[in-house]
XYZ file of C-alpha atoms in Angstrom:
291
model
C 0.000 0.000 0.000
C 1.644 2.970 -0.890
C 1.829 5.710 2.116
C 0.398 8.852 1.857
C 2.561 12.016 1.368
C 4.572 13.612 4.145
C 3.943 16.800 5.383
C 6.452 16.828 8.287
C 10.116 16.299 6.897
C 11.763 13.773 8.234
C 15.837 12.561 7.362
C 18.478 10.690 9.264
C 20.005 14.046 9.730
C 17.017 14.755 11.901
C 16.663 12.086 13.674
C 20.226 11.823 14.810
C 20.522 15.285 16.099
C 17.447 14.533 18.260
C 18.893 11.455 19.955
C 22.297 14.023 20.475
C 20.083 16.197 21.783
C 17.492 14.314 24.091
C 19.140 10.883 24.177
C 23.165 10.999 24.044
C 23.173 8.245 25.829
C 21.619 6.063 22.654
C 24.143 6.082 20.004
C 24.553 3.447 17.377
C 23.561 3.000 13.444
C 20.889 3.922 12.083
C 19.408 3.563 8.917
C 15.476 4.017 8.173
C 13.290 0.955 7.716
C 10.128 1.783 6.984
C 8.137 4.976 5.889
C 4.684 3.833 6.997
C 1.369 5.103 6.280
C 2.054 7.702 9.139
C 5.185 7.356 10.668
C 8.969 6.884 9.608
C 10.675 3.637 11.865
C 14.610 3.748 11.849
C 16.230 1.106 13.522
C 18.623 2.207 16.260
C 21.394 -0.453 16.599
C 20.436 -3.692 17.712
C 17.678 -3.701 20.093
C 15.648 -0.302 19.700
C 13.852 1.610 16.786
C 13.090 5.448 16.339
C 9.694 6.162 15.943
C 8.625 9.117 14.237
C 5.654 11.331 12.767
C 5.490 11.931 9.237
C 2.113 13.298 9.200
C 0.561 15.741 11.313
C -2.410 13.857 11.242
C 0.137 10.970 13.567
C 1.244 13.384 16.194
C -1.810 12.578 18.464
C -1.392 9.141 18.027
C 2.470 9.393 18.998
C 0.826 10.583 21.840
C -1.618 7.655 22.463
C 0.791 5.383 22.680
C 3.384 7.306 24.976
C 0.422 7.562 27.272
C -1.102 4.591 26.947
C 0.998 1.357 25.890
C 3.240 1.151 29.295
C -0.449 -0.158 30.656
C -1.721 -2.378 28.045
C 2.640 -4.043 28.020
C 1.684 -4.506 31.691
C -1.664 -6.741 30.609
C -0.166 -8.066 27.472
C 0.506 -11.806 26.917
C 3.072 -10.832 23.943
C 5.595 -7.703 23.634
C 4.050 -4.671 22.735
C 6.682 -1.627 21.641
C 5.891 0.552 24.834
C 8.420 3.591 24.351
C 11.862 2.987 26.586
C 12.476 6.393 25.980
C 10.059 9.765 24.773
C 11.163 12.393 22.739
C 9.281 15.623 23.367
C 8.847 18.769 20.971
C 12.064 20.818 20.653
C 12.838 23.666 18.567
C 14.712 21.171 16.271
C 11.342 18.968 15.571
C 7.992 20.727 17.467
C 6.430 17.392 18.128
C 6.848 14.183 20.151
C 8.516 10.910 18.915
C 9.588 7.905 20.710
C 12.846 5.497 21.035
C 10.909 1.666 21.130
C 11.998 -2.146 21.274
C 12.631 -3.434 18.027
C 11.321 -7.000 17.809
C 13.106 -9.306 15.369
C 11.073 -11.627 13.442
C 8.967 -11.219 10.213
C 5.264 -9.435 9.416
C 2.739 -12.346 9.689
C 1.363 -10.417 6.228
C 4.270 -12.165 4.565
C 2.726 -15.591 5.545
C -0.523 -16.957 3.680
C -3.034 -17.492 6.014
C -2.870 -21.200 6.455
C 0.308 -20.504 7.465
C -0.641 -17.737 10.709
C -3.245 -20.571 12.334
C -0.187 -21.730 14.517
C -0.800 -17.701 15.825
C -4.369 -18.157 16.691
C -4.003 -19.240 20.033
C -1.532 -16.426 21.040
C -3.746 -13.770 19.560
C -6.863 -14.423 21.072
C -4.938 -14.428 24.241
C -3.945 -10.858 23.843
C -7.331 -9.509 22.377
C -8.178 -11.793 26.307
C -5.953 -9.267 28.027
C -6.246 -6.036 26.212
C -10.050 -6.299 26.076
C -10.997 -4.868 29.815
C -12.605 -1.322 30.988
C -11.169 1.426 29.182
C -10.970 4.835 31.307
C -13.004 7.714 30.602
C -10.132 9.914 29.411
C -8.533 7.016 27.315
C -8.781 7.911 23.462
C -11.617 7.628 21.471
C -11.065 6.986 17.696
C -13.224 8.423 15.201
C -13.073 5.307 13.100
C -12.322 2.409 15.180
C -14.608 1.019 17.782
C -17.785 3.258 16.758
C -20.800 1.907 15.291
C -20.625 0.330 11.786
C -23.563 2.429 11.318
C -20.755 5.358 11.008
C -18.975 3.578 8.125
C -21.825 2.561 6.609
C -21.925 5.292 3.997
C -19.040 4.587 2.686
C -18.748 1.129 3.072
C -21.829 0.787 0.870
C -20.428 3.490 -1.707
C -17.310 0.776 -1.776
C -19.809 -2.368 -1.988
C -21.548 -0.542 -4.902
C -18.687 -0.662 -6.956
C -17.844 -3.646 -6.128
C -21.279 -5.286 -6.956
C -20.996 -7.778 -5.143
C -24.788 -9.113 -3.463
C -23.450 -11.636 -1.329
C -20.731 -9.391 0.113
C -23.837 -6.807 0.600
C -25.682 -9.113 2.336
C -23.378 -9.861 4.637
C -22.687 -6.230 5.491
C -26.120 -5.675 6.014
C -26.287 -8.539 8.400
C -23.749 -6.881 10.381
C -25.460 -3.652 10.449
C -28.621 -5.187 11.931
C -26.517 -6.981 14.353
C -27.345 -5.557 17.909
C -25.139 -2.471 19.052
C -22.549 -2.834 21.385
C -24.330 -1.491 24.515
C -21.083 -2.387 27.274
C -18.782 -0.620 28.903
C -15.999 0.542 26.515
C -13.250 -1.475 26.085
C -9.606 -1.264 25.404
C -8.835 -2.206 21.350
C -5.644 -2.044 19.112
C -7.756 -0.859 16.334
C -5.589 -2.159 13.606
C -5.385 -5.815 14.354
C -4.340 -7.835 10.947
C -1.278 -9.867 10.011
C 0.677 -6.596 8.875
C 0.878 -5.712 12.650
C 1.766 -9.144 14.191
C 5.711 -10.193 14.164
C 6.273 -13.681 13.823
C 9.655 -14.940 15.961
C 11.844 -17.723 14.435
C 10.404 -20.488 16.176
C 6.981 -19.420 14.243
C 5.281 -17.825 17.299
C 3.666 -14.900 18.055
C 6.687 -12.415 18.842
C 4.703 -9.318 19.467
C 2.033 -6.826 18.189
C 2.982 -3.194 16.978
C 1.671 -0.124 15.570
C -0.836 0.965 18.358
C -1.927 4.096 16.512
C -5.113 3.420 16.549
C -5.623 1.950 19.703
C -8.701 3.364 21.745
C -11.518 2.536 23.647
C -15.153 1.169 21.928
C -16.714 -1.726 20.384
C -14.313 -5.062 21.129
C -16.154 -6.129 17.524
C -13.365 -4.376 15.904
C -10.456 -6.016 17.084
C -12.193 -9.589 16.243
C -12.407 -8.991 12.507
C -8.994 -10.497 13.201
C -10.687 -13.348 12.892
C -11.181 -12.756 8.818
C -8.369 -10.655 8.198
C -5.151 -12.863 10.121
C -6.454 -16.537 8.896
C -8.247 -19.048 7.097
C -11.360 -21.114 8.152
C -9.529 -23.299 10.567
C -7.359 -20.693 11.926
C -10.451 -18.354 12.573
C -11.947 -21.282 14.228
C -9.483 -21.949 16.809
C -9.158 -18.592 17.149
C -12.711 -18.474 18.518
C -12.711 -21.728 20.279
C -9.613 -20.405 22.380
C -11.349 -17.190 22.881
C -14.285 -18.848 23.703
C -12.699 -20.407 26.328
C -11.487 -16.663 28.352
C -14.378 -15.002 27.948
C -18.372 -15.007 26.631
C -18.365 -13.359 23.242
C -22.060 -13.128 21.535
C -23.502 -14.159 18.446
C -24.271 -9.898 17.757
C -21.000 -9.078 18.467
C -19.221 -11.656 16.093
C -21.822 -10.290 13.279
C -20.045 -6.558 13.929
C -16.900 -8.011 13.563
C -17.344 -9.951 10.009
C -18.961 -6.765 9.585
C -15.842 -4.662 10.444
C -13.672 -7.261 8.217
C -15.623 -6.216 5.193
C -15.027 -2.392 6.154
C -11.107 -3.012 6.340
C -11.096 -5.598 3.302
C -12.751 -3.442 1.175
C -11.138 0.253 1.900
C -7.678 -2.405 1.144
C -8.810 -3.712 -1.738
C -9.942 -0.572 -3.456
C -7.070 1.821 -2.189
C -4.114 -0.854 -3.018
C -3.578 -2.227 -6.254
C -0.776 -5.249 -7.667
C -0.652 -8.679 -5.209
C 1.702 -7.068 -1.868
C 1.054 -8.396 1.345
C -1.555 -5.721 2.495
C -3.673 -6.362 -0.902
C -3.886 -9.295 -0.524
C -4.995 -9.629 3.236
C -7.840 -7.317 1.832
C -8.505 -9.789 -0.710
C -8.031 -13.246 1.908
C -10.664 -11.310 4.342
C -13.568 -10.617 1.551
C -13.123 -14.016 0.218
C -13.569 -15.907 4.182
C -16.357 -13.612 4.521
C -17.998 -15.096 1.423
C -17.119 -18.562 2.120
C -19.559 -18.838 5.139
C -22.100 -16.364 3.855
């Protein structure tokens, strides 16, 4: 998926003079590794990473997760990248970025799904433990967590296009599905295979990129279930969840229904057969397998 354009600039230039500046005590190579969707990773020597906004849009989020990831690391089954150290606005970059634990491994996105089910168990573990009361001051995103009745516009503009009935149908199901009427609980928001690291011994190494994380409907983070794995993976993913906790019938609807929202927005904003497309593609199809 190709990243939007930057509108903060960002260089190794930069990013060295603020770990002279704020973290002297951090030196070793660096070299950028990623310029994601909203933030720039550089990998700072062996065990630690640079993370950094590239979009405005991302400073708030760089925020979220200063706040709020040293708590959810303390619930957390796996490794999350709570920050080791925070960098805080300067006159040499005006907004916050943080020093994290770089997790070697691969992106479960570069496995097919038949190949993730050994991660089933693991991850409905951590959706377990990351699932409780969410404060009252804990973030709230606009798009994550909130009624599919708030994407439905243009999920059905999407599902138009795509002209697809049975894919339609099963969107509408989801709408129908009861609301969410619990407390508000913790989510990751962004839970697929292109946020899951997979260690050497083919487990679950850790989860990253909590940008979205917030508090709302735990439907969202459940679409998991159609966007990490195939039929058998999704089922053991529920039979282990079933096993921590009572998850309904309405809230399992939301979630196929909040797999179609994420499949389609991938499938129509990416194009060619990289990992992220074709997650997009793997969820629509699961979804029409059972429908």
């Amino acid at each position: 998926m190709d990243a939007p354009e930057a509108d903060i600039v960002v260089d190794d230039a930069l990013v060295r003079r603020l770990l002279a500046e704020q973290h002297p005590d951090l030196p070793g190579p660096l070299r950028l590794v990623a310029n994601g969707w909203d933030n720039a990773v550089y990998r700072l020597g062996v065990d630690l990473a640079v993370r950094i906004p590239r979009r405005r849009i991302a400073v708030p989020l760089i925020e979220h997760e200063q706040r709020w990831l040293p708590t959810i690391a303390r619930r957390s089954p796996v490794a999350v990248p709570a920050p080791v150290r925070v960098g805080t606005p300067s006159a040499a970059f005006p907004h916050p970025w943080s020093v994290v634990p770089w997790f070697p491994g691969r992106s479960a996105a570069d496995l097919s799904p038949v190949d993730r089910v050994g991660l089933a168990v693991a991850l409905a573990e951590f959706v377990d433990r990351i699932a409780v009361d969410a404060p009252d001051d804990a973030p709230v995103n606009p798009v994550r967590g909130v009624p599919l009745a708030v994407r439905a516009p243009s999920v059905r503009e999407r599902l138009e296009r795509m002209a697809n009935p049975a894919l339609t149908a099963a969107f509408e199901d989801a709408l129908a599905a009861p609301a969410w009427r619990g407390q508000h609980l913790w989510m990751h928001g962004d839970l697929h295979p292109g946020n899951l690291v997979v260690g050497s011994d083919g487990s679950l190494a850790a989860v990253i990129d909590f940008g979205d994380l917030g508090r709302g409907d735990p439907a969202t983070d459940l679409s998991t279930a159609w966007l990490s794995f195939d039929a058998a993976g999704a089922r053991t993913f529920r039979e282990r969840l079933a096993q921590l906790r009572d998850v309904d019938e309405a809230t399992w609807r939301r979630a196929r229904g909040w797999a179609i929202v994420m499949g389609t927005a991938v499938v129509e904003s990416t194009s060619g057969d990289g990992p992220i497309t074709r997650m997009g593609r793997d969820a629509l199809s699961r979804v029409l397998e059972e429908w």
